[in-house]
């Protein structure tokens, strides 16, 4: 019954910014580890960011370190991905995911939101 819905994707020029949101169903969101992944055309899914339930344990993929910021608002059951200094290689479908057991195996996935960065 978990539902994750991403929003905020779109078309942006290189160097610009976007903020993605992921709205989660249920009232147990505050105890769930959340992650962001992306998949570029013709490529495998790539890890982007991960955040612990209380927001204190955060990890980023090497390709986005220093440019992207993951955060969460447990009162709104929402996790965010702030993307700055966007590059064309950031283009892809961005997925929100939930790691129920905090074991790095993600159990639930959103439908994805498209991010396109033009040069």
mmCIF file with all atom_site columns, C-alpha atoms in Angstrom:
data_model
loop_
_atom_site.group_PDB
_atom_site.id
_atom_site.type_symbol
_atom_site.label_atom_id
_atom_site.label_alt_id
_atom_site.label_comp_id
_atom_site.label_asym_id
_atom_site.label_entity_id
_atom_site.label_seq_id
_atom_site.pdbx_PDB_ins_code
_atom_site.Cartn_x
_atom_site.Cartn_y
_atom_site.Cartn_z
_atom_site.occupancy
_atom_site.B_iso_or_equiv
_atom_site.pdbx_formal_charge
_atom_site.auth_seq_id
_atom_site.auth_comp_id
_atom_site.auth_asym_id
_atom_site.auth_atom_id
_atom_site.pdbx_PDB_model_num
ATOM 1   C CA . UNK A 1 1   ? 0.000  0.000  0.000   1.00 0.00 ? 1   UNK A CA 1
ATOM 2   C CA . UNK A 1 2   ? 3.055  2.248  -0.123  1.00 0.00 ? 2   UNK A CA 1
ATOM 3   C CA . UNK A 1 3   ? 2.806  4.852  -2.848  1.00 0.00 ? 3   UNK A CA 1
ATOM 4   C CA . UNK A 1 4   ? 5.575  7.210  -3.934  1.00 0.00 ? 4   UNK A CA 1
ATOM 5   C CA . UNK A 1 5   ? 4.860  10.036 -6.361  1.00 0.00 ? 5   UNK A CA 1
ATOM 6   C CA . UNK A 1 6   ? 7.648  12.162 -7.801  1.00 0.00 ? 6   UNK A CA 1
ATOM 7   C CA . UNK A 1 7   ? 7.192  15.644 -9.188  1.00 0.00 ? 7   UNK A CA 1
ATOM 8   C CA . UNK A 1 8   ? 9.238  18.678 -10.162 1.00 0.00 ? 8   UNK A CA 1
ATOM 9   C CA . UNK A 1 9   ? 11.055 17.400 -13.218 1.00 0.00 ? 9   UNK A CA 1
ATOM 10  C CA . UNK A 1 10  ? 11.291 19.360 -16.419 1.00 0.00 ? 10  UNK A CA 1
ATOM 11  C CA . UNK A 1 11  ? 13.566 20.974 -18.958 1.00 0.00 ? 11  UNK A CA 1
ATOM 12  C CA . UNK A 1 12  ? 16.366 23.212 -17.724 1.00 0.00 ? 12  UNK A CA 1
ATOM 13  C CA . UNK A 1 13  ? 19.504 24.711 -19.220 1.00 0.00 ? 13  UNK A CA 1
ATOM 14  C CA . UNK A 1 14  ? 22.946 23.617 -18.092 1.00 0.00 ? 14  UNK A CA 1
ATOM 15  C CA . UNK A 1 15  ? 23.916 25.431 -14.922 1.00 0.00 ? 15  UNK A CA 1
ATOM 16  C CA . UNK A 1 16  ? 20.342 25.750 -13.789 1.00 0.00 ? 16  UNK A CA 1
ATOM 17  C CA . UNK A 1 17  ? 18.491 24.186 -10.888 1.00 0.00 ? 17  UNK A CA 1
ATOM 18  C CA . UNK A 1 18  ? 15.495 22.008 -10.193 1.00 0.00 ? 18  UNK A CA 1
ATOM 19  C CA . UNK A 1 19  ? 13.931 20.688 -7.033  1.00 0.00 ? 19  UNK A CA 1
ATOM 20  C CA . UNK A 1 20  ? 12.311 17.282 -7.145  1.00 0.00 ? 20  UNK A CA 1
ATOM 21  C CA . UNK A 1 21  ? 9.724  16.178 -4.624  1.00 0.00 ? 21  UNK A CA 1
ATOM 22  C CA . UNK A 1 22  ? 8.563  12.726 -3.631  1.00 0.00 ? 22  UNK A CA 1
ATOM 23  C CA . UNK A 1 23  ? 5.308  12.448 -1.746  1.00 0.00 ? 23  UNK A CA 1
ATOM 24  C CA . UNK A 1 24  ? 4.916  9.224  0.211   1.00 0.00 ? 24  UNK A CA 1
ATOM 25  C CA . UNK A 1 25  ? 1.738  7.582  1.376   1.00 0.00 ? 25  UNK A CA 1
ATOM 26  C CA . UNK A 1 26  ? 1.206  6.382  4.896   1.00 0.00 ? 26  UNK A CA 1
ATOM 27  C CA . UNK A 1 27  ? 1.902  7.802  8.292   1.00 0.00 ? 27  UNK A CA 1
ATOM 28  C CA . UNK A 1 28  ? 5.084  5.792  8.912   1.00 0.00 ? 28  UNK A CA 1
ATOM 29  C CA . UNK A 1 29  ? 7.183  7.943  6.593   1.00 0.00 ? 29  UNK A CA 1
ATOM 30  C CA . UNK A 1 30  ? 9.197  9.365  9.470   1.00 0.00 ? 30  UNK A CA 1
ATOM 31  C CA . UNK A 1 31  ? 10.682 5.913  10.141  1.00 0.00 ? 31  UNK A CA 1
ATOM 32  C CA . UNK A 1 32  ? 11.606 5.124  6.527   1.00 0.00 ? 32  UNK A CA 1
ATOM 33  C CA . UNK A 1 33  ? 14.949 5.419  4.810   1.00 0.00 ? 33  UNK A CA 1
ATOM 34  C CA . UNK A 1 34  ? 14.506 7.076  1.422   1.00 0.00 ? 34  UNK A CA 1
ATOM 35  C CA . UNK A 1 35  ? 16.604 7.271  -1.692  1.00 0.00 ? 35  UNK A CA 1
ATOM 36  C CA . UNK A 1 36  ? 16.827 8.862  -5.111  1.00 0.00 ? 36  UNK A CA 1
ATOM 37  C CA . UNK A 1 37  ? 17.988 7.071  -8.246  1.00 0.00 ? 37  UNK A CA 1
ATOM 38  C CA . UNK A 1 38  ? 18.172 8.030  -11.878 1.00 0.00 ? 38  UNK A CA 1
ATOM 39  C CA . UNK A 1 39  ? 18.358 6.315  -15.223 1.00 0.00 ? 39  UNK A CA 1
ATOM 40  C CA . UNK A 1 40  ? 19.790 7.995  -18.286 1.00 0.00 ? 40  UNK A CA 1
ATOM 41  C CA . UNK A 1 41  ? 18.785 6.889  -21.788 1.00 0.00 ? 41  UNK A CA 1
ATOM 42  C CA . UNK A 1 42  ? 20.479 3.615  -22.643 1.00 0.00 ? 42  UNK A CA 1
ATOM 43  C CA . UNK A 1 43  ? 22.136 3.322  -19.228 1.00 0.00 ? 43  UNK A CA 1
ATOM 44  C CA . UNK A 1 44  ? 21.598 1.351  -16.050 1.00 0.00 ? 44  UNK A CA 1
ATOM 45  C CA . UNK A 1 45  ? 19.953 2.823  -12.985 1.00 0.00 ? 45  UNK A CA 1
ATOM 46  C CA . UNK A 1 46  ? 22.329 4.945  -10.902 1.00 0.00 ? 46  UNK A CA 1
ATOM 47  C CA . UNK A 1 47  ? 22.321 5.766  -7.205  1.00 0.00 ? 47  UNK A CA 1
ATOM 48  C CA . UNK A 1 48  ? 21.909 9.474  -6.499  1.00 0.00 ? 48  UNK A CA 1
ATOM 49  C CA . UNK A 1 49  ? 21.246 10.026 -2.796  1.00 0.00 ? 49  UNK A CA 1
ATOM 50  C CA . UNK A 1 50  ? 19.998 8.409  0.393   1.00 0.00 ? 50  UNK A CA 1
ATOM 51  C CA . UNK A 1 51  ? 18.655 9.818  3.652   1.00 0.00 ? 51  UNK A CA 1
ATOM 52  C CA . UNK A 1 52  ? 17.912 8.218  7.009   1.00 0.00 ? 52  UNK A CA 1
ATOM 53  C CA . UNK A 1 53  ? 14.553 8.620  8.772   1.00 0.00 ? 53  UNK A CA 1
ATOM 54  C CA . UNK A 1 54  ? 15.758 11.474 10.965  1.00 0.00 ? 54  UNK A CA 1
ATOM 55  C CA . UNK A 1 55  ? 17.714 13.121 8.164   1.00 0.00 ? 55  UNK A CA 1
ATOM 56  C CA . UNK A 1 56  ? 21.093 12.800 9.863   1.00 0.00 ? 56  UNK A CA 1
ATOM 57  C CA . UNK A 1 57  ? 22.628 10.037 7.755   1.00 0.00 ? 57  UNK A CA 1
ATOM 58  C CA . UNK A 1 58  ? 23.007 11.214 4.174   1.00 0.00 ? 58  UNK A CA 1
ATOM 59  C CA . UNK A 1 59  ? 24.953 9.720  1.279   1.00 0.00 ? 59  UNK A CA 1
ATOM 60  C CA . UNK A 1 60  ? 25.443 10.847 -2.314  1.00 0.00 ? 60  UNK A CA 1
ATOM 61  C CA . UNK A 1 61  ? 26.613 9.268  -5.487  1.00 0.00 ? 61  UNK A CA 1
ATOM 62  C CA . UNK A 1 62  ? 29.979 10.548 -6.638  1.00 0.00 ? 62  UNK A CA 1
ATOM 63  C CA . UNK A 1 63  ? 28.563 12.149 -9.768  1.00 0.00 ? 63  UNK A CA 1
ATOM 64  C CA . UNK A 1 64  ? 26.306 14.514 -7.813  1.00 0.00 ? 64  UNK A CA 1
ATOM 65  C CA . UNK A 1 65  ? 28.347 15.346 -4.712  1.00 0.00 ? 65  UNK A CA 1
ATOM 66  C CA . UNK A 1 66  ? 28.571 19.069 -4.121  1.00 0.00 ? 66  UNK A CA 1
ATOM 67  C CA . UNK A 1 67  ? 25.712 19.812 -6.497  1.00 0.00 ? 67  UNK A CA 1
ATOM 68  C CA . UNK A 1 68  ? 22.676 17.903 -5.203  1.00 0.00 ? 68  UNK A CA 1
ATOM 69  C CA . UNK A 1 69  ? 21.110 18.002 -1.754  1.00 0.00 ? 69  UNK A CA 1
ATOM 70  C CA . UNK A 1 70  ? 18.654 15.484 -0.366  1.00 0.00 ? 70  UNK A CA 1
ATOM 71  C CA . UNK A 1 71  ? 16.338 16.527 2.443   1.00 0.00 ? 71  UNK A CA 1
ATOM 72  C CA . UNK A 1 72  ? 13.038 15.539 3.960   1.00 0.00 ? 72  UNK A CA 1
ATOM 73  C CA . UNK A 1 73  ? 10.041 17.015 5.698   1.00 0.00 ? 73  UNK A CA 1
ATOM 74  C CA . UNK A 1 74  ? 8.495  14.257 7.749   1.00 0.00 ? 74  UNK A CA 1
ATOM 75  C CA . UNK A 1 75  ? 5.492  16.391 8.660   1.00 0.00 ? 75  UNK A CA 1
ATOM 76  C CA . UNK A 1 76  ? 4.660  16.511 4.943   1.00 0.00 ? 76  UNK A CA 1
ATOM 77  C CA . UNK A 1 77  ? 5.668  12.915 4.170   1.00 0.00 ? 77  UNK A CA 1
ATOM 78  C CA . UNK A 1 78  ? 7.953  14.299 1.504   1.00 0.00 ? 78  UNK A CA 1
ATOM 79  C CA . UNK A 1 79  ? 11.570 13.857 0.463   1.00 0.00 ? 79  UNK A CA 1
ATOM 80  C CA . UNK A 1 80  ? 13.294 16.395 -1.775  1.00 0.00 ? 80  UNK A CA 1
ATOM 81  C CA . UNK A 1 81  ? 16.208 16.477 -4.138  1.00 0.00 ? 81  UNK A CA 1
ATOM 82  C CA . UNK A 1 82  ? 17.613 19.934 -4.779  1.00 0.00 ? 82  UNK A CA 1
ATOM 83  C CA . UNK A 1 83  ? 19.681 19.831 -7.955  1.00 0.00 ? 83  UNK A CA 1
ATOM 84  C CA . UNK A 1 84  ? 22.033 22.730 -8.675  1.00 0.00 ? 84  UNK A CA 1
ATOM 85  C CA . UNK A 1 85  ? 24.651 23.344 -11.353 1.00 0.00 ? 85  UNK A CA 1
ATOM 86  C CA . UNK A 1 86  ? 22.911 20.870 -13.597 1.00 0.00 ? 86  UNK A CA 1
ATOM 87  C CA . UNK A 1 87  ? 24.812 19.266 -16.441 1.00 0.00 ? 87  UNK A CA 1
ATOM 88  C CA . UNK A 1 88  ? 23.549 17.571 -19.595 1.00 0.00 ? 88  UNK A CA 1
ATOM 89  C CA . UNK A 1 89  ? 24.738 14.246 -18.176 1.00 0.00 ? 89  UNK A CA 1
ATOM 90  C CA . UNK A 1 90  ? 22.236 14.676 -15.342 1.00 0.00 ? 90  UNK A CA 1
ATOM 91  C CA . UNK A 1 91  ? 19.479 14.038 -17.859 1.00 0.00 ? 91  UNK A CA 1
ATOM 92  C CA . UNK A 1 92  ? 17.345 11.033 -17.066 1.00 0.00 ? 92  UNK A CA 1
ATOM 93  C CA . UNK A 1 93  ? 14.342 9.726  -15.240 1.00 0.00 ? 93  UNK A CA 1
ATOM 94  C CA . UNK A 1 94  ? 14.601 10.299 -11.506 1.00 0.00 ? 94  UNK A CA 1
ATOM 95  C CA . UNK A 1 95  ? 13.018 7.800  -9.161  1.00 0.00 ? 95  UNK A CA 1
ATOM 96  C CA . UNK A 1 96  ? 12.168 8.013  -5.493  1.00 0.00 ? 96  UNK A CA 1
ATOM 97  C CA . UNK A 1 97  ? 12.532 4.783  -3.511  1.00 0.00 ? 97  UNK A CA 1
ATOM 98  C CA . UNK A 1 98  ? 11.897 3.471  -0.012  1.00 0.00 ? 98  UNK A CA 1
ATOM 99  C CA . UNK A 1 99  ? 14.206 1.116  1.886   1.00 0.00 ? 99  UNK A CA 1
ATOM 100 C CA . UNK A 1 100 ? 11.881 -0.365 4.478   1.00 0.00 ? 100 UNK A CA 1
ATOM 101 C CA . UNK A 1 101 ? 14.489 -2.388 6.374   1.00 0.00 ? 101 UNK A CA 1
ATOM 102 C CA . UNK A 1 102 ? 17.316 0.132  5.859   1.00 0.00 ? 102 UNK A CA 1
ATOM 103 C CA . UNK A 1 103 ? 19.322 -2.691 4.293   1.00 0.00 ? 103 UNK A CA 1
ATOM 104 C CA . UNK A 1 104 ? 20.064 -0.987 0.946   1.00 0.00 ? 104 UNK A CA 1
ATOM 105 C CA . UNK A 1 105 ? 17.457 -3.111 -0.791  1.00 0.00 ? 105 UNK A CA 1
ATOM 106 C CA . UNK A 1 106 ? 14.742 -0.727 -1.923  1.00 0.00 ? 106 UNK A CA 1
ATOM 107 C CA . UNK A 1 107 ? 11.268 -2.166 -1.619  1.00 0.00 ? 107 UNK A CA 1
ATOM 108 C CA . UNK A 1 108 ? 9.071  0.489  -3.206  1.00 0.00 ? 108 UNK A CA 1
ATOM 109 C CA . UNK A 1 109 ? 9.551  2.813  -6.144  1.00 0.00 ? 109 UNK A CA 1
ATOM 110 C CA . UNK A 1 110 ? 7.806  5.810  -7.584  1.00 0.00 ? 110 UNK A CA 1
ATOM 111 C CA . UNK A 1 111 ? 6.835  6.224  -11.215 1.00 0.00 ? 111 UNK A CA 1
ATOM 112 C CA . UNK A 1 112 ? 9.696  8.586  -11.970 1.00 0.00 ? 112 UNK A CA 1
ATOM 113 C CA . UNK A 1 113 ? 9.937  12.148 -13.198 1.00 0.00 ? 113 UNK A CA 1
ATOM 114 C CA . UNK A 1 114 ? 11.851 13.249 -16.277 1.00 0.00 ? 114 UNK A CA 1
ATOM 115 C CA . UNK A 1 115 ? 14.739 15.680 -15.964 1.00 0.00 ? 115 UNK A CA 1
ATOM 116 C CA . UNK A 1 116 ? 16.240 17.052 -19.163 1.00 0.00 ? 116 UNK A CA 1
ATOM 117 C CA . UNK A 1 117 ? 19.263 19.355 -19.085 1.00 0.00 ? 117 UNK A CA 1
ATOM 118 C CA . UNK A 1 118 ? 20.059 21.137 -22.321 1.00 0.00 ? 118 UNK A CA 1
ATOM 119 C CA . UNK A 1 119 ? 23.451 22.487 -23.339 1.00 0.00 ? 119 UNK A CA 1
#
